Amino acid sequence: MTERQLIQEILNTVDVIYKFVNTDDDKKEYEIVINRQDGDNRPLENVNKEIKHYFTDANFSYDEKLNTKDGDDIHVDVKR
């Protein structure tokens, strides 16, 4: 499984909408925008905590920004 596939598996497990914004597969660095789905009433902090848990368990670094000025729930940079 590639890093990108693992990232997709993690984000699908948490059941969020995501988009890769900037990626470098060779350096294994990924910038991702994450939003909760319509009707998802989970607190953003809980969603972020769950995502962060999965990424750190998979040995990724995880640098996040919540409620960005662009209107995104979470903007994250991950690297393996």
JSON list of N, CA and C in Angstrom, two decimals, residues 3 5 8 11-12 16-17 19-20 22-23 25 28 36 42 46 52 60-61 63-64 66 69 72 75 77 79:
[
{"chain": "A", "resi": 3, "resn": "GLU", "atom": "N", "xyz": [1.78, 5.38, 0.46]},
{"chain": "A", "resi": 3, "resn": "GLU", "atom": "CA", "xyz": [1.43, 6.35, 1.50]},
{"chain": "A", "resi": 3, "resn": "GLU", "atom": "C", "xyz": [0.10, 7.03, 1.19]},
{"chain": "A", "resi": 5, "resn": "GLN", "atom": "N", "xyz": [-2.43, 5.87, -0.49]},
{"chain": "A", "resi": 5, "resn": "GLN", "atom": "CA", "xyz": [-3.52, 4.93, -0.23]},
{"chain": "A", "resi": 5, "resn": "GLN", "atom": "C", "xyz": [-3.79, 4.79, 1.27]},
{"chain": "A", "resi": 8, "resn": "GLN", "atom": "N", "xyz": [-5.66, 7.86, 2.38]},
{"chain": "A", "resi": 8, "resn": "GLN", "atom": "CA", "xyz": [-7.05, 7.76, 1.97]},
{"chain": "A", "resi": 8, "resn": "GLN", "atom": "C", "xyz": [-7.82, 6.78, 2.86]},
{"chain": "A", "resi": 11, "resn": "LEU", "atom": "N", "xyz": [-8.53, 8.53, 6.22]},
{"chain": "A", "resi": 11, "resn": "LEU", "atom": "CA", "xyz": [-9.56, 9.57, 6.13]},
{"chain": "A", "resi": 11, "resn": "LEU", "atom": "C", "xyz": [-10.93, 8.98, 5.82]},
{"chain": "A", "resi": 12, "resn": "ASN", "atom": "N", "xyz": [-10.98, 7.89, 5.06]},
{"chain": "A", "resi": 12, "resn": "ASN", "atom": "CA", "xyz": [-12.26, 7.22, 4.81]},
{"chain": "A", "resi": 12, "resn": "ASN", "atom": "C", "xyz": [-12.78, 6.56, 6.09]},
{"chain": "A", "resi": 16, "resn": "VAL", "atom": "N", "xyz": [-14.70, 11.56, 6.56]},
{"chain": "A", "resi": 16, "resn": "VAL", "atom": "CA", "xyz": [-14.64, 13.00, 6.29]},
{"chain": "A", "resi": 16, "resn": "VAL", "atom": "C", "xyz": [-14.44, 13.21, 4.80]},
{"chain": "A", "resi": 17, "resn": "ILE", "atom": "N", "xyz": [-14.68, 14.44, 4.38]},
{"chain": "A", "resi": 17, "resn": "ILE", "atom": "CA", "xyz": [-14.42, 14.85, 2.99]},
{"chain": "A", "resi": 17, "resn": "ILE", "atom": "C", "xyz": [-13.01, 15.42, 2.97]},
{"chain": "A", "resi": 19, "resn": "LYS", "atom": "N", "xyz": [-9.35, 16.54, 0.39]},
{"chain": "A", "resi": 19, "resn": "LYS", "atom": "CA", "xyz": [-8.79, 16.83, -0.91]},
{"chain": "A", "resi": 19, "resn": "LYS", "atom": "C", "xyz": [-7.29, 17.04, -0.74]},
{"chain": "A", "resi": 20, "resn": "PHE", "atom": "N", "xyz": [-6.50, 16.36, -1.56]},
{"chain": "A", "resi": 20, "resn": "PHE", "atom": "CA", "xyz": [-5.07, 16.59, -1.57]},
{"chain": "A", "resi": 20, "resn": "PHE", "atom": "C", "xyz": [-4.83, 17.92, -2.29]},
{"chain": "A", "resi": 22, "resn": "ASN", "atom": "N", "xyz": [-1.53, 19.70, -2.13]},
{"chain": "A", "resi": 22, "resn": "ASN", "atom": "CA", "xyz": [-0.15, 19.74, -2.59]},
{"chain": "A", "resi": 22, "resn": "ASN", "atom": "C", "xyz": [0.52, 18.46, -2.10]},
{"chain": "A", "resi": 23, "resn": "THR", "atom": "N", "xyz": [1.07, 17.70, -3.03]},
{"chain": "A", "resi": 23, "resn": "THR", "atom": "CA", "xyz": [1.69, 16.44, -2.63]},
{"chain": "A", "resi": 23, "resn": "THR", "atom": "C", "xyz": [3.05, 16.29, -3.28]},
{"chain": "A", "resi": 25, "resn": "ASP", "atom": "N", "xyz": [4.96, 12.84, -3.67]},
{"chain": "A", "resi": 25, "resn": "ASP", "atom": "CA", "xyz": [5.02, 11.41, -3.38]},
{"chain": "A", "resi": 25, "resn": "ASP", "atom": "C", "xyz": [6.46, 10.93, -3.17]},
{"chain": "A", "resi": 28, "resn": "LYS", "atom": "N", "xyz": [7.30, 11.95, 0.23]},
{"chain": "A", "resi": 28, "resn": "LYS", "atom": "CA", "xyz": [6.27, 11.45, 1.13]},
{"chain": "A", "resi": 28, "resn": "LYS", "atom": "C", "xyz": [5.70, 12.57, 2.01]},
{"chain": "A", "resi": 36, "resn": "ARG", "atom": "N", "xyz": [-15.75, 18.16, 7.56]},
{"chain": "A", "resi": 36, "resn": "ARG", "atom": "CA", "xyz": [-16.78, 17.22, 7.99]},
{"chain": "A", "resi": 36, "resn": "ARG", "atom": "C", "xyz": [-17.89, 17.19, 6.94]},
{"chain": "A", "resi": 42, "resn": "ARG", "atom": "N", "xyz": [-20.22, 15.91, 15.02]},
{"chain": "A", "resi": 42, "resn": "ARG", "atom": "CA", "xyz": [-19.09, 15.68, 15.92]},
{"chain": "A", "resi": 42, "resn": "ARG", "atom": "C", "xyz": [-18.32, 17.00, 16.09]},
{"chain": "A", "resi": 46, "resn": "ASN", "atom": "N", "xyz": [-12.80, 16.72, 18.24]},
{"chain": "A", "resi": 46, "resn": "ASN", "atom": "CA", "xyz": [-12.87, 15.26, 18.33]},
{"chain": "A", "resi": 46, "resn": "ASN", "atom": "C", "xyz": [-12.49, 14.61, 17.01]},
{"chain": "A", "resi": 52, "resn": "LYS", "atom": "N", "xyz": [-5.71, 12.53, 13.94]},
{"chain": "A", "resi": 52, "resn": "LYS", "atom": "CA", "xyz": [-4.33, 12.63, 14.40]},
{"chain": "A", "resi": 52, "resn": "LYS", "atom": "C", "xyz": [-3.87, 11.29, 15.00]},
{"chain": "A", "resi": 60, "resn": "PHE", "atom": "N", "xyz": [3.22, 8.89, 10.79]},
{"chain": "A", "resi": 60, "resn": "PHE", "atom": "CA", "xyz": [3.23, 10.14, 10.05]},
{"chain": "A", "resi": 60, "resn": "PHE", "atom": "C", "xyz": [3.38, 11.30, 11.03]},
{"chain": "A", "resi": 61, "resn": "SER", "atom": "N", "xyz": [4.07, 12.34, 10.61]},
{"chain": "A", "resi": 61, "resn": "SER", "atom": "CA", "xyz": [4.00, 13.59, 11.38]},
{"chain": "A", "resi": 61, "resn": "SER", "atom": "C", "xyz": [2.66, 14.22, 11.03]},
{"chain": "A", "resi": 63, "resn": "ASP", "atom": "N", "xyz": [0.74, 18.03, 11.29]},
{"chain": "A", "resi": 63, "resn": "ASP", "atom": "CA", "xyz": [0.73, 19.44, 11.65]},
{"chain": "A", "resi": 63, "resn": "ASP", "atom": "C", "xyz": [-0.57, 20.04, 11.12]},
{"chain": "A", "resi": 64, "resn": "GLU", "atom": "N", "xyz": [-1.48, 20.40, 12.02]},
{"chain": "A", "resi": 64, "resn": "GLU", "atom": "CA", "xyz": [-2.81, 20.81, 11.61]},
{"chain": "A", "resi": 64, "resn": "GLU", "atom": "C", "xyz": [-3.13, 22.26, 11.97]},
{"chain": "A", "resi": 66, "resn": "LEU", "atom": "N", "xyz": [-6.89, 24.31, 12.48]},
{"chain": "A", "resi": 66, "resn": "LEU", "atom": "CA", "xyz": [-8.34, 24.14, 12.53]},
{"chain": "A", "resi": 66, "resn": "LEU", "atom": "C", "xyz": [-9.03, 25.43, 12.12]},
{"chain": "A", "resi": 69, "resn": "LYS", "atom": "N", "xyz": [-8.84, 30.26, 7.49]},
{"chain": "A", "resi": 69, "resn": "LYS", "atom": "CA", "xyz": [-9.45, 31.46, 6.92]},
{"chain": "A", "resi": 69, "resn": "LYS", "atom": "C", "xyz": [-10.14, 31.17, 5.59]},
{"chain": "A", "resi": 72, "resn": "ASP", "atom": "N", "xyz": [-12.08, 26.05, 5.64]},
{"chain": "A", "resi": 72, "resn": "ASP", "atom": "CA", "xyz": [-11.92, 24.60, 5.80]},
{"chain": "A", "resi": 72, "resn": "ASP", "atom": "C", "xyz": [-11.89, 24.24, 7.28]},
{"chain": "A", "resi": 75, "resn": "HIS", "atom": "N", "xyz": [-6.81, 21.89, 7.99]},
{"chain": "A", "resi": 75, "resn": "HIS", "atom": "CA", "xyz": [-5.78, 21.91, 6.96]},
{"chain": "A", "resi": 75, "resn": "HIS", "atom": "C", "xyz": [-4.58, 21.21, 7.59]},
{"chain": "A", "resi": 77, "resn": "ASP", "atom": "N", "xyz": [-0.73, 19.07, 7.22]},
{"chain": "A", "resi": 77, "resn": "ASP", "atom": "CA", "xyz": [0.47, 18.64, 6.52]},
{"chain": "A", "resi": 77, "resn": "ASP", "atom": "C", "xyz": [0.93, 17.36, 7.19]},
{"chain": "A", "resi": 79, "resn": "LYS", "atom": "N", "xyz": [3.66, 13.95, 6.88]},
{"chain": "A", "resi": 79, "resn": "LYS", "atom": "CA", "xyz": [4.90, 13.49, 6.26]},
{"chain": "A", "resi": 79, "resn": "LYS", "atom": "C", "xyz": [5.30, 12.18, 6.93]}
]
